[in-house]
PDB file of C-alpha atoms and ligand atoms in Angstrom:
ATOM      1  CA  UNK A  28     102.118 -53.319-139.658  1.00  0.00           C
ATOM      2  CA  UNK A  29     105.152 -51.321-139.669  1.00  0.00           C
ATOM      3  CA  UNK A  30     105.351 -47.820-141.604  1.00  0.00           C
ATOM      4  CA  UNK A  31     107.876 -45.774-142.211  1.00  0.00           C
ATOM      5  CA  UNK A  32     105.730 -43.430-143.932  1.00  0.00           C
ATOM      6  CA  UNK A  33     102.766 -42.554-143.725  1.00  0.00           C
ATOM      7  CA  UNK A  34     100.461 -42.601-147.170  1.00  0.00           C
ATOM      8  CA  UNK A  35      96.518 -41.687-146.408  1.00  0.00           C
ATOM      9  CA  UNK A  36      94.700 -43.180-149.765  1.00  0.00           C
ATOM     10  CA  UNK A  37      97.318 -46.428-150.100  1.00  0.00           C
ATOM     11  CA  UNK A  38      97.069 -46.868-145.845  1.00  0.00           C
ATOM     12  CA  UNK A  39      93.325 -47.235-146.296  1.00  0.00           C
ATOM     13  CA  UNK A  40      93.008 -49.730-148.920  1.00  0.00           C
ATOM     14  CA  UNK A  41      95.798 -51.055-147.761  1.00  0.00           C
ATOM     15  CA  UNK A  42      93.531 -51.546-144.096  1.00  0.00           C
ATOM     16  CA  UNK A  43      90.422 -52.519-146.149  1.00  0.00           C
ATOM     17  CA  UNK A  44      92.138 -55.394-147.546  1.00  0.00           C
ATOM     18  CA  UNK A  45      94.060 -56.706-144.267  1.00  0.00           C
ATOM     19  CA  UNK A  46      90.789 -56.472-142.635  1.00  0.00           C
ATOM     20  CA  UNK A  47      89.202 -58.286-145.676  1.00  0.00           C
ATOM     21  CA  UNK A  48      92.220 -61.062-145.455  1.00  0.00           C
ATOM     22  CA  UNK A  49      92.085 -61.371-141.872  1.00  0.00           C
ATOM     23  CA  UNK A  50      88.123 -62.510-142.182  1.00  0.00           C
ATOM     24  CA  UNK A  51      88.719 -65.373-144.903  1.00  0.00           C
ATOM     25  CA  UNK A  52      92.280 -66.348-144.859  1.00  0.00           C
ATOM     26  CA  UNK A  53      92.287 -68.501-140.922  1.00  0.00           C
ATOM     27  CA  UNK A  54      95.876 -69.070-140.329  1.00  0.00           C
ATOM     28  CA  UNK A  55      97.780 -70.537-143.362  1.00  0.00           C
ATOM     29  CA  UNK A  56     100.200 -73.434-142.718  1.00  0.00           C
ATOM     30  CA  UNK A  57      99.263 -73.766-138.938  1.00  0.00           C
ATOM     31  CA  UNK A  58      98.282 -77.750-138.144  1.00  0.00           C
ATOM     32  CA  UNK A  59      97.508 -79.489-134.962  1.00  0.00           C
ATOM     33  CA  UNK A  60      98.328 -82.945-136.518  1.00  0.00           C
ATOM     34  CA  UNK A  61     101.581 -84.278-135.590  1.00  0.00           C
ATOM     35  CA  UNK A  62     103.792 -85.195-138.672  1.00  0.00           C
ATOM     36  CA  UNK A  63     103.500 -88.443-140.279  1.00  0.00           C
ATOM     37  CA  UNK A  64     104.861 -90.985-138.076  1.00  0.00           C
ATOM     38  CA  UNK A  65     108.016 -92.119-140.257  1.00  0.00           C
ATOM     39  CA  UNK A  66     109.685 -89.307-139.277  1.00  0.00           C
ATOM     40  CA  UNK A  67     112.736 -88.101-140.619  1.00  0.00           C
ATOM     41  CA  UNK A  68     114.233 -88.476-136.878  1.00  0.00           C
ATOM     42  CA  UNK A  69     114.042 -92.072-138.286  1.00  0.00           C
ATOM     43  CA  UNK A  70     115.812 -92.029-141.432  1.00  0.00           C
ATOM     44  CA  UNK A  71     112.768 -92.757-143.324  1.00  0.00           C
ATOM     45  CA  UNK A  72     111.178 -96.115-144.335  1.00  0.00           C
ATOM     46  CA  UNK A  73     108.111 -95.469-142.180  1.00  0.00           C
ATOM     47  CA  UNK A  74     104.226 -94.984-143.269  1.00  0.00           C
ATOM     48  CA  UNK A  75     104.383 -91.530-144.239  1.00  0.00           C
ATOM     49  CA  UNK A  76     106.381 -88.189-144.419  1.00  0.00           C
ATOM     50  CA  UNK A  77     104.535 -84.804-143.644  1.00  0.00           C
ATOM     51  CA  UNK A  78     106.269 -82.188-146.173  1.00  0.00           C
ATOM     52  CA  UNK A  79     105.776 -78.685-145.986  1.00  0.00           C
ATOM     53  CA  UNK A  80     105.496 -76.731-149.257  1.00  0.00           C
ATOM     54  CA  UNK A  81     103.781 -73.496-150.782  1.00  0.00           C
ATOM     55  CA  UNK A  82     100.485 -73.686-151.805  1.00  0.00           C
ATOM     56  CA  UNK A  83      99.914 -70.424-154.104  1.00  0.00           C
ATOM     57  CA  UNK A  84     103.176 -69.975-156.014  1.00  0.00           C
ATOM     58  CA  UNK A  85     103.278 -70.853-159.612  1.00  0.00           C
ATOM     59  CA  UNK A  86     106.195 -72.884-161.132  1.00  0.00           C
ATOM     60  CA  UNK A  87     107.000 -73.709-156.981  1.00  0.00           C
ATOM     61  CA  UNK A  88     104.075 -74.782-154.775  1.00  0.00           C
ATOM     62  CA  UNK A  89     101.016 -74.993-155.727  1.00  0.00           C
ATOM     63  CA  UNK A  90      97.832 -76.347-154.798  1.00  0.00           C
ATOM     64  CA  UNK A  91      95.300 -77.483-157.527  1.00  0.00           C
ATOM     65  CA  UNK A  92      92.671 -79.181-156.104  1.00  0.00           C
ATOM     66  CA  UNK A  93      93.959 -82.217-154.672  1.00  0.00           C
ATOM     67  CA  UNK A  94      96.923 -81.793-156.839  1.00  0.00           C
ATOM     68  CA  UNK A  95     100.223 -80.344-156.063  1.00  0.00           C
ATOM     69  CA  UNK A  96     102.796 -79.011-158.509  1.00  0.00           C
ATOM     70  CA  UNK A  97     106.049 -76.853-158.447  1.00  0.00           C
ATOM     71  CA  UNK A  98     109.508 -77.243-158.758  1.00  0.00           C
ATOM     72  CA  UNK A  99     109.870 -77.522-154.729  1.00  0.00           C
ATOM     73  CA  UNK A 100     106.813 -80.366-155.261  1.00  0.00           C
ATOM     74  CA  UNK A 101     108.656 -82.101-157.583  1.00  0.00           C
ATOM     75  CA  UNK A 102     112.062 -82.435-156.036  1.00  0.00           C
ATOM     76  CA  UNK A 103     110.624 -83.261-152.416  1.00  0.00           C
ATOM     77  CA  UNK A 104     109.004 -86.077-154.569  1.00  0.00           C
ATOM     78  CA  UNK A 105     112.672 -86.686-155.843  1.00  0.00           C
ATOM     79  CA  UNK A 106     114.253 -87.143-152.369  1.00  0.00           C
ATOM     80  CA  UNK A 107     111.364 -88.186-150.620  1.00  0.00           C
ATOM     81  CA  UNK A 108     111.669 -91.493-152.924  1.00  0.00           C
ATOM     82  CA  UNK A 109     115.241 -91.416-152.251  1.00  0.00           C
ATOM     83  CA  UNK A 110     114.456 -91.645-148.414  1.00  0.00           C
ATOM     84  CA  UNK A 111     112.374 -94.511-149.095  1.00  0.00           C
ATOM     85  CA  UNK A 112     108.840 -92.997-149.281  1.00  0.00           C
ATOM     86  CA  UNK A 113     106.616 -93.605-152.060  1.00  0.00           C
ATOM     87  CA  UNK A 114     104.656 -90.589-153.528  1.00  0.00           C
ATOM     88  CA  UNK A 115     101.512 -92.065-151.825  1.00  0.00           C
ATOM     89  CA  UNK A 116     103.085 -91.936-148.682  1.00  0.00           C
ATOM     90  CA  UNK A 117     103.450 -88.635-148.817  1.00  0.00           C
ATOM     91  CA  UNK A 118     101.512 -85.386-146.917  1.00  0.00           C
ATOM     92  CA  UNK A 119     102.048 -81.772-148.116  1.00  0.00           C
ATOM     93  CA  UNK A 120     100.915 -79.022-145.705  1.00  0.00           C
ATOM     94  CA  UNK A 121     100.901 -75.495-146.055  1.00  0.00           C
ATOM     95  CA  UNK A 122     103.844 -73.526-145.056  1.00  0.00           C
ATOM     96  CA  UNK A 123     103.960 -69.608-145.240  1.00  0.00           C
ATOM     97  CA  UNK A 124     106.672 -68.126-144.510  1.00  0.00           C
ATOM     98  CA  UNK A 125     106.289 -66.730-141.225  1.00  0.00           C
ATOM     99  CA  UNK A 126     105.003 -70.400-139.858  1.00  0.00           C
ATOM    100  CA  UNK A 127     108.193 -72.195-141.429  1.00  0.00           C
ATOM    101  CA  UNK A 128     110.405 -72.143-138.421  1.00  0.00           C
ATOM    102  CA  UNK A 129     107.623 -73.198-136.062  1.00  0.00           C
ATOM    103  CA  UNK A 130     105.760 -76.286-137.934  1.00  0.00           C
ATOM    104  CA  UNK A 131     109.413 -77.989-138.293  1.00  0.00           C
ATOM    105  CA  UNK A 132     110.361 -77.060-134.111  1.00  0.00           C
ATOM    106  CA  UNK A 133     106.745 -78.521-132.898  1.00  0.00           C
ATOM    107  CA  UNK A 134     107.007 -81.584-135.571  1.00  0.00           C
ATOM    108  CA  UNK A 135     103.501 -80.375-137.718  1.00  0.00           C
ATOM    109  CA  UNK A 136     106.240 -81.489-140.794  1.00  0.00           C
ATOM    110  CA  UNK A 137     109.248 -83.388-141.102  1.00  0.00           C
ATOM    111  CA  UNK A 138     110.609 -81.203-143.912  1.00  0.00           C
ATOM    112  CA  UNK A 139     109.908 -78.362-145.529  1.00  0.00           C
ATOM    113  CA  UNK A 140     110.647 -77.438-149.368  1.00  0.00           C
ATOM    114  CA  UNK A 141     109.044 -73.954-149.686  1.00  0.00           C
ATOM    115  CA  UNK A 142     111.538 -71.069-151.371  1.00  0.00           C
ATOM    116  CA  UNK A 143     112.879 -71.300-148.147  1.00  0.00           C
ATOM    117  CA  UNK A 144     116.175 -69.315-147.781  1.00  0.00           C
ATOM    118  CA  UNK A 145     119.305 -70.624-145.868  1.00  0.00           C
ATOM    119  CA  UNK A 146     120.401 -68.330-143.273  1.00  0.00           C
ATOM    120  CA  UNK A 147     122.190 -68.341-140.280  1.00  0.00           C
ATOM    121  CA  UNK A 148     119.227 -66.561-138.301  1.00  0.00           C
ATOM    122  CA  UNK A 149     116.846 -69.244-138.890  1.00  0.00           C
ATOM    123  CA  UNK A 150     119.533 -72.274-138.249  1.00  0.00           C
ATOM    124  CA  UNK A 151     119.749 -70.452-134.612  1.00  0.00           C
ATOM    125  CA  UNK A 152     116.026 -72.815-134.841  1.00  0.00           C
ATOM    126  CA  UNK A 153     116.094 -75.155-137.766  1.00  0.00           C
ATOM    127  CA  UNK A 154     118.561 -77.257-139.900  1.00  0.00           C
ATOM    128  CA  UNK A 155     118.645 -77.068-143.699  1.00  0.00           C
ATOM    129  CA  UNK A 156     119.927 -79.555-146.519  1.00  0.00           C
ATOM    130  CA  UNK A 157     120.798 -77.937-149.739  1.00  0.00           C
ATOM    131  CA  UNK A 158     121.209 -75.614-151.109  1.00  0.00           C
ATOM    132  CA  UNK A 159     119.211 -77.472-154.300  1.00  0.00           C
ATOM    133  CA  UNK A 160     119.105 -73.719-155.877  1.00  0.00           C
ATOM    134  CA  UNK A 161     119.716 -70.125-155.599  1.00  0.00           C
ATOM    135  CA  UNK A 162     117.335 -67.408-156.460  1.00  0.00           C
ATOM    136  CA  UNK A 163     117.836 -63.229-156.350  1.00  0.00           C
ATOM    137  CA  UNK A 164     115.232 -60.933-154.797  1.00  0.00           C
ATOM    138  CA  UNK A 165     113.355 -58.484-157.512  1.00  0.00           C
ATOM    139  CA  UNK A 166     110.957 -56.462-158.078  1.00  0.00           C
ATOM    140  CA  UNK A 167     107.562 -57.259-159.518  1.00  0.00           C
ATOM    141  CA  UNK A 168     105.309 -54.025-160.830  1.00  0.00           C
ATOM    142  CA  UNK A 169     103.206 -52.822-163.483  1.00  0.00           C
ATOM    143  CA  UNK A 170     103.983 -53.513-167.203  1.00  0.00           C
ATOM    144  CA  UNK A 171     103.944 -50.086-167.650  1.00  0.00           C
ATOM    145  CA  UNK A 172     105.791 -49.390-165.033  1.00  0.00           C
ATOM    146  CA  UNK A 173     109.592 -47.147-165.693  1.00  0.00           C
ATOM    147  CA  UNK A 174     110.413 -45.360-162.199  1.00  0.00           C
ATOM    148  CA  UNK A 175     111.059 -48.569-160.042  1.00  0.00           C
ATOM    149  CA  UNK A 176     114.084 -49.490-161.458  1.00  0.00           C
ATOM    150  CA  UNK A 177     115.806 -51.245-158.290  1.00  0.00           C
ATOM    151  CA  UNK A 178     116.241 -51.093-154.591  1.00  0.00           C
ATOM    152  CA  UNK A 179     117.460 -47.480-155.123  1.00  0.00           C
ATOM    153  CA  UNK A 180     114.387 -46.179-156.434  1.00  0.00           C
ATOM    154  CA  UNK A 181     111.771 -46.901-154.202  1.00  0.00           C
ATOM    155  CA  UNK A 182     111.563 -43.857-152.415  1.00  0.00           C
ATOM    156  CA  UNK A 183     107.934 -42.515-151.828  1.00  0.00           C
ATOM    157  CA  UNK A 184     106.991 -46.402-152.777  1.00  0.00           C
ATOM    158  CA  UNK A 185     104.250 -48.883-150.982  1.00  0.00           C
ATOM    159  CA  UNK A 186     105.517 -51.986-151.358  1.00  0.00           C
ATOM    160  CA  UNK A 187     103.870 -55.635-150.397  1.00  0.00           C
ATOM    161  CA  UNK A 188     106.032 -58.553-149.362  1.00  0.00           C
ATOM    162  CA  UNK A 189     105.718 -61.374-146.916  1.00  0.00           C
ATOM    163  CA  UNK A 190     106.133 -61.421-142.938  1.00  0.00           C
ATOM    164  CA  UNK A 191     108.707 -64.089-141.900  1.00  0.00           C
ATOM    165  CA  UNK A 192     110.525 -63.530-145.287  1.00  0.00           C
ATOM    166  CA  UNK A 193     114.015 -62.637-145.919  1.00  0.00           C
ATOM    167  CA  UNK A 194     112.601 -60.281-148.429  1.00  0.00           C
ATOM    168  CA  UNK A 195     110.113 -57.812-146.228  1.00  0.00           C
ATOM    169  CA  UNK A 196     113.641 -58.095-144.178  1.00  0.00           C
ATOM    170  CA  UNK A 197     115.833 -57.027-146.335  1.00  0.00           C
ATOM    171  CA  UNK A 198     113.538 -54.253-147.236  1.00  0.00           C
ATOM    172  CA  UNK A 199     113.492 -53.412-143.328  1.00  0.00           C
ATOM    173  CA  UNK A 200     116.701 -53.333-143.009  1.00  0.00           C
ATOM    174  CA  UNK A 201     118.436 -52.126-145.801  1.00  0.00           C
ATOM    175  CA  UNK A 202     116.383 -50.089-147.719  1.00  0.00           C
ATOM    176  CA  UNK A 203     113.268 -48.807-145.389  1.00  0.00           C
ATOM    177  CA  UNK A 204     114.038 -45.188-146.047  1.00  0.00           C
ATOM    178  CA  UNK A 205     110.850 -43.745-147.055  1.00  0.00           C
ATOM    179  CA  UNK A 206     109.664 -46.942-148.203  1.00  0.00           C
ATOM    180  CA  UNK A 207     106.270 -47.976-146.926  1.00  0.00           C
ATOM    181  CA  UNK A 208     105.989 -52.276-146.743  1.00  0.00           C
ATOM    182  CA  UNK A 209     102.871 -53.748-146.254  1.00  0.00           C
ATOM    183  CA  UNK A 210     103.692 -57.362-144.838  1.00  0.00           C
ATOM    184  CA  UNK A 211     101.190 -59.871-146.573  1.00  0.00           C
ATOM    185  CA  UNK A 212     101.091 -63.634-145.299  1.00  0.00           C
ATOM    186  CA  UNK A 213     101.558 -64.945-149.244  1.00  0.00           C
ATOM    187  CA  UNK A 214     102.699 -63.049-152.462  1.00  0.00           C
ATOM    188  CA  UNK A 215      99.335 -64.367-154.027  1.00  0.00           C
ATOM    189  CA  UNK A 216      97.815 -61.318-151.743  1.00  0.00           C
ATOM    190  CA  UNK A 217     100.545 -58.848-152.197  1.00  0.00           C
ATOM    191  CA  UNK A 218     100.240 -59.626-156.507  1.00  0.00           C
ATOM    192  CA  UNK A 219      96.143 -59.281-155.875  1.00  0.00           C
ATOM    193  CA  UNK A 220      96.876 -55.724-154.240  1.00  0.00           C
ATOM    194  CA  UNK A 221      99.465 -54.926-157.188  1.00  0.00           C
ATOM    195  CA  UNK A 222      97.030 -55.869-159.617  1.00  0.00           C
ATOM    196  CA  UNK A 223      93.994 -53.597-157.723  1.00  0.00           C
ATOM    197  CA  UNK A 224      96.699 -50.461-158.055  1.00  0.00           C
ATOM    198  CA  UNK A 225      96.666 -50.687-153.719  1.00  0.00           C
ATOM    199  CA  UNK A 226     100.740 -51.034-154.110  1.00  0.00           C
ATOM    200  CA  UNK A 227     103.384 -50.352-156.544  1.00  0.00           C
ATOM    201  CA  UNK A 228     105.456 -53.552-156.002  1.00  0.00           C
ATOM    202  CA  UNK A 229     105.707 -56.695-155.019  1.00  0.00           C
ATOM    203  CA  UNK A 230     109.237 -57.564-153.853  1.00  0.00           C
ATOM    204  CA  UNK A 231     110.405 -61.307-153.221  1.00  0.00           C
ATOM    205  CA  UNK A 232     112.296 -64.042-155.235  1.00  0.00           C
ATOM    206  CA  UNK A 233     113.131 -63.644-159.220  1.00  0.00           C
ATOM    207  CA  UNK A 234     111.696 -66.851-159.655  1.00  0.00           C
ATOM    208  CA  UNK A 235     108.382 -66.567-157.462  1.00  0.00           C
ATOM    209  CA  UNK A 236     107.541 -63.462-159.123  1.00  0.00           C
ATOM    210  CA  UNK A 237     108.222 -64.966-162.943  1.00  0.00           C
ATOM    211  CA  UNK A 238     105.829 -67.559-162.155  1.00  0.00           C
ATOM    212  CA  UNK A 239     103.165 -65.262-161.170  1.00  0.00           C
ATOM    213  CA  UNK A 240     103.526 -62.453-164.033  1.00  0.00           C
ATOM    214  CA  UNK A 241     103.105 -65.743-166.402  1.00  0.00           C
ATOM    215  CA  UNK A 242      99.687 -66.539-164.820  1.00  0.00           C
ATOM    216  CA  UNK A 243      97.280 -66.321-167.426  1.00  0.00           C
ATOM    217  CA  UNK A 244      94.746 -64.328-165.585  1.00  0.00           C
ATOM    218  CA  UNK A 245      97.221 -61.351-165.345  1.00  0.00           C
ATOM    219  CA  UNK A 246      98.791 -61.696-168.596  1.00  0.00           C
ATOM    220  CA  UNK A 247     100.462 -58.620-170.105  1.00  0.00           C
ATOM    221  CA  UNK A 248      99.876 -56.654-166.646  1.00  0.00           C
ATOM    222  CA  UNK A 249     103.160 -57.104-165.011  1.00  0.00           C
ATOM    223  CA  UNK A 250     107.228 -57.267-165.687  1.00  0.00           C
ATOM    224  CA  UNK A 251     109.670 -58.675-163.140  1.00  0.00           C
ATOM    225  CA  UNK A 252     112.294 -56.098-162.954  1.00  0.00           C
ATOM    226  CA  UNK A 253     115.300 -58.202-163.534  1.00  0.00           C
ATOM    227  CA  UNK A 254     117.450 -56.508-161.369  1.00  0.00           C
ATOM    228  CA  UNK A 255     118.495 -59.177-158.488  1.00  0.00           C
ATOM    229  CA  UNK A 256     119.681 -57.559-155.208  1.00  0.00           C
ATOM    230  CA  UNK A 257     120.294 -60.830-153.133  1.00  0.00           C
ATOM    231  CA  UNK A 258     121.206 -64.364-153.213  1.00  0.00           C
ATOM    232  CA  UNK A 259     118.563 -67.002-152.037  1.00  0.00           C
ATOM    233  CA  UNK A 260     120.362 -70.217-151.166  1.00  0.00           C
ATOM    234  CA  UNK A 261     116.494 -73.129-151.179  1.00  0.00           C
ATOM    235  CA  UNK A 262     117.372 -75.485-148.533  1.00  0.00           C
ATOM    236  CA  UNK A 263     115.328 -78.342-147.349  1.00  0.00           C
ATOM    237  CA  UNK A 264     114.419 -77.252-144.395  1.00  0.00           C
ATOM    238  CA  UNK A 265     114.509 -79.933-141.133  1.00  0.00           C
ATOM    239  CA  UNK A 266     114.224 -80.048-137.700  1.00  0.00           C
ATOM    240  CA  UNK A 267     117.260 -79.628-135.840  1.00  0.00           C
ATOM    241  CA  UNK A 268     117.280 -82.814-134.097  1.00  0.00           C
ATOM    242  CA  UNK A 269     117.483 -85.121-137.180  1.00  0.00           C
ATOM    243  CA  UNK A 270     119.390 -87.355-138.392  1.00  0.00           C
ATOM    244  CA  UNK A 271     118.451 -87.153-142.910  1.00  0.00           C
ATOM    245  CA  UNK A 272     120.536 -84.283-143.560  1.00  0.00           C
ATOM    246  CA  UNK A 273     123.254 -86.093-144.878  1.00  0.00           C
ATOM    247  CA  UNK A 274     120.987 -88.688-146.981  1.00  0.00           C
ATOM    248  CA  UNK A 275     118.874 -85.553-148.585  1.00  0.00           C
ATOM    249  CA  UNK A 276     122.102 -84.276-149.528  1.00  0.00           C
ATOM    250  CA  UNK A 277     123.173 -87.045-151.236  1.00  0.00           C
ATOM    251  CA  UNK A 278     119.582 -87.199-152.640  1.00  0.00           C
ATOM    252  CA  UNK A 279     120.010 -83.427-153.842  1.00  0.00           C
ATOM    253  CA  UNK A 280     123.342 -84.185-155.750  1.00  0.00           C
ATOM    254  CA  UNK A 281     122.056 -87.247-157.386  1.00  0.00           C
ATOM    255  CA  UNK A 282     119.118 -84.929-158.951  1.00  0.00           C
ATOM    256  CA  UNK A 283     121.704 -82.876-160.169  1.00  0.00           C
ATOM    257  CA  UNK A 284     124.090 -85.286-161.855  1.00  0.00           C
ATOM    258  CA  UNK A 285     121.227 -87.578-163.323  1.00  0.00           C
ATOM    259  CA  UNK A 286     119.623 -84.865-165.330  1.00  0.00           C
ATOM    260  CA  UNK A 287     116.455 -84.645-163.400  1.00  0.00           C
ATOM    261  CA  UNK A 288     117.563 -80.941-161.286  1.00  0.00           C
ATOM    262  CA  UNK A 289     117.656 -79.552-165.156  1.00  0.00           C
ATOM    263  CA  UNK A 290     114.735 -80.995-166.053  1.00  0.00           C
ATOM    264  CA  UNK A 291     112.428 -80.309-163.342  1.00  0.00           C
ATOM    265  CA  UNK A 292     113.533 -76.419-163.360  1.00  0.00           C
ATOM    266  CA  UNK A 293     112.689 -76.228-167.328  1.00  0.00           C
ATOM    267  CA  UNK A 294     109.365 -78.166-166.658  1.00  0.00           C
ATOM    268  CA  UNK A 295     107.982 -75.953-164.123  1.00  0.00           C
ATOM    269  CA  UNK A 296     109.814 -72.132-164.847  1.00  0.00           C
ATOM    270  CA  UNK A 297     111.516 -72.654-167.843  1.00  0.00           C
ATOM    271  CA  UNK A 298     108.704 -70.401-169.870  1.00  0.00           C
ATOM    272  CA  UNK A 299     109.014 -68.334-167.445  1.00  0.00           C
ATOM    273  CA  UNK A 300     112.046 -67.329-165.757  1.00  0.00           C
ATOM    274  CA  UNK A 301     115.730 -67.668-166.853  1.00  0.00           C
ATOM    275  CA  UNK A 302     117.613 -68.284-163.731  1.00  0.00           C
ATOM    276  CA  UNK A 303     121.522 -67.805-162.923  1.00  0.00           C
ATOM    277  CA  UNK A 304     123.526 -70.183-164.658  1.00  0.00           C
ATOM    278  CA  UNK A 305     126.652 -68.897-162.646  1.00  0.00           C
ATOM    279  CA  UNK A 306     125.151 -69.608-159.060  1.00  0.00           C
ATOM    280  CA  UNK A 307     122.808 -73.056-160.189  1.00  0.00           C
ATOM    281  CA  UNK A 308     123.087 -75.471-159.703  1.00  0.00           C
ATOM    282  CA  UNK A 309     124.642 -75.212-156.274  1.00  0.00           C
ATOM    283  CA  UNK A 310     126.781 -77.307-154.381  1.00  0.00           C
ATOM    284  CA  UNK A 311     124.725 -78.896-151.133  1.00  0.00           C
ATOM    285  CA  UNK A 312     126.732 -77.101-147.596  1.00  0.00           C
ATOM    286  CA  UNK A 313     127.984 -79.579-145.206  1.00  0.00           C
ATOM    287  CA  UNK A 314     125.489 -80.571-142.490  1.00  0.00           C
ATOM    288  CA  UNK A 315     126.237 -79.053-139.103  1.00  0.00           C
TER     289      UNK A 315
HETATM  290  N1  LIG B 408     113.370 -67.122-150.147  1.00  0.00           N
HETATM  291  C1  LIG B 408     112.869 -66.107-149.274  1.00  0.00           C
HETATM  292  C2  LIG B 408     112.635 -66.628-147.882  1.00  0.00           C
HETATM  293  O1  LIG B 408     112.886 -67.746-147.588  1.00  0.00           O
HETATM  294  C3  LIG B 408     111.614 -65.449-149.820  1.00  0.00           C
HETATM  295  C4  LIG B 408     110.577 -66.400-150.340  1.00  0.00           C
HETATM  296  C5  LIG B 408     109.640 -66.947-149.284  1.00  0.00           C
HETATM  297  O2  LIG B 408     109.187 -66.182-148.425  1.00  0.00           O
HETATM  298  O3  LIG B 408     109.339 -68.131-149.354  1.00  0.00           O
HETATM  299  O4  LIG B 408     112.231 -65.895-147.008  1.00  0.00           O
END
């Protein structure tokens, strides 16, 4: 855990529940099994696609039961069909962010749809479709919260975000000054610590953090600060050796121009979240 600052009552809770997480959580999104042996490699068309999504983020990925529901659930569904794969053929696995990279270069998934950012860092590993839609990072705190404002006015602040995510990054990089992150492995831990009072704010995606302020078991206790300070391009993450970029593309602009990109968003976040009508949907980048 990096600090830039050290705060005695926050660090200790802060340890209590780390220790507490390291006990129960395992290792999120980490697999042994090889992905399903269509394989993207392939083109599709085989007996099953292994697709790596979220499992604890409302509106996105999420895990319910044996069910899985989301707006990144729903539009792998969309181009997994496309590719040829029934919904039956079809494996989700947990991806957290900081496993992302890895599952898709030692083939635990074929693709991943999990608020997973485009950037130029992780294509030095991994290829990306997409962008199927651009989010901004925020700030999620307490309803009756007025000092944290923005990025400018964290000073003196703990604040929880993810390891492996361009988010606890961008905090890292650009705005660490007397800042103090605590780097969870999901935002369902960092909005349990937010909720216990053990940090101020929870900083990731607009969207992600909508969908968890509208969870009914927190209801009324937070705000999303609705002051964006970053563009998140969602690509479709892929191995780099593959040859489906080009065909999820295609798959992503279809969803667009039939209607079923708007609808899917309004199913899943439209209570919830308004997103940027200016920068969605997005145009899918060329394939490398
Ligand atoms: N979109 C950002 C990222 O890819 C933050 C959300 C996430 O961690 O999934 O890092």
């Amino acid at each position: 855990m990096r600090r830039t600052r050290t705060a005695g009552f926050a660090a200790l809770s802060l340890a209590a529940a780390l220790a507490l997480t390291a006990c129960s959580a395992g290792e999120p999104g980490q697999t042994d099994e090889p992905a399903g042996d269509g394989g993207t490699a392939t083109g599709g068309g085989g007996d099953s696609l292994t697709i790596g999504i979220k499992y604890d983020q409302p509106g996105l990925g999420l895990q319910e039961g044996s069910d899985y529901t989301g707006f990144d659930v729903d539009v792998a569904k969309y181009v997994a069909e496309k590719l040829g794969y029934s919904e039956d053929q079809i494996e989700f696995v947990e991806s957290v962010s900081s496993q992302r990279e890895t599952l898709l270069e030692n083939g635990s998934v074929d693709m991943i749809f999990a608020t997973y950012s485009i950037t130029d860092e992780r294509k030095e590993r991994v290829a990306f479709a997409g962008p199927y839609f651009v989010a901004g990072q925020d700030l999620l705190v307490a309803s009756d919260n007025t000092d944290i404002t923005g990025p400018d006015t964290l000073d003196g602040k703990v604040l929880c975000s993810v390891e492996g995510s361009t988010s606890a990054e961008r905090i890292r990089d650009e705005h660490s000054e007397g800042v103090e992150l605590y780097p969870a492995q999901t935002y369902s831990e960092c909005v349990e610590l937010l909720s216990a009072g053990n940090v101020d704010a929870v900083t990731t995606d607009d969207v992600i953090l909508a969908g968890y302020a509208a969870q009914p078991q927190y209801e009324g206790q937070f705000k999303v600060v609705g002051n964006p300070f970053s563009e998140e391009n969602y690509g479709v993450g892929l191995p780099q050796d593959n040859d489906v970029c080009e065909d999820v593309n295609s798959a992503i602009s279809e969803m667009v121009e039939d209607g079923t990109w708007e609808e899917l968003l309004k199913a899943n976040v439209g209570d919830s979240f308004q997103w940027n009508e200016e920068l969605n949907p997005p145009e899918p980048q060329p394939c490398a």
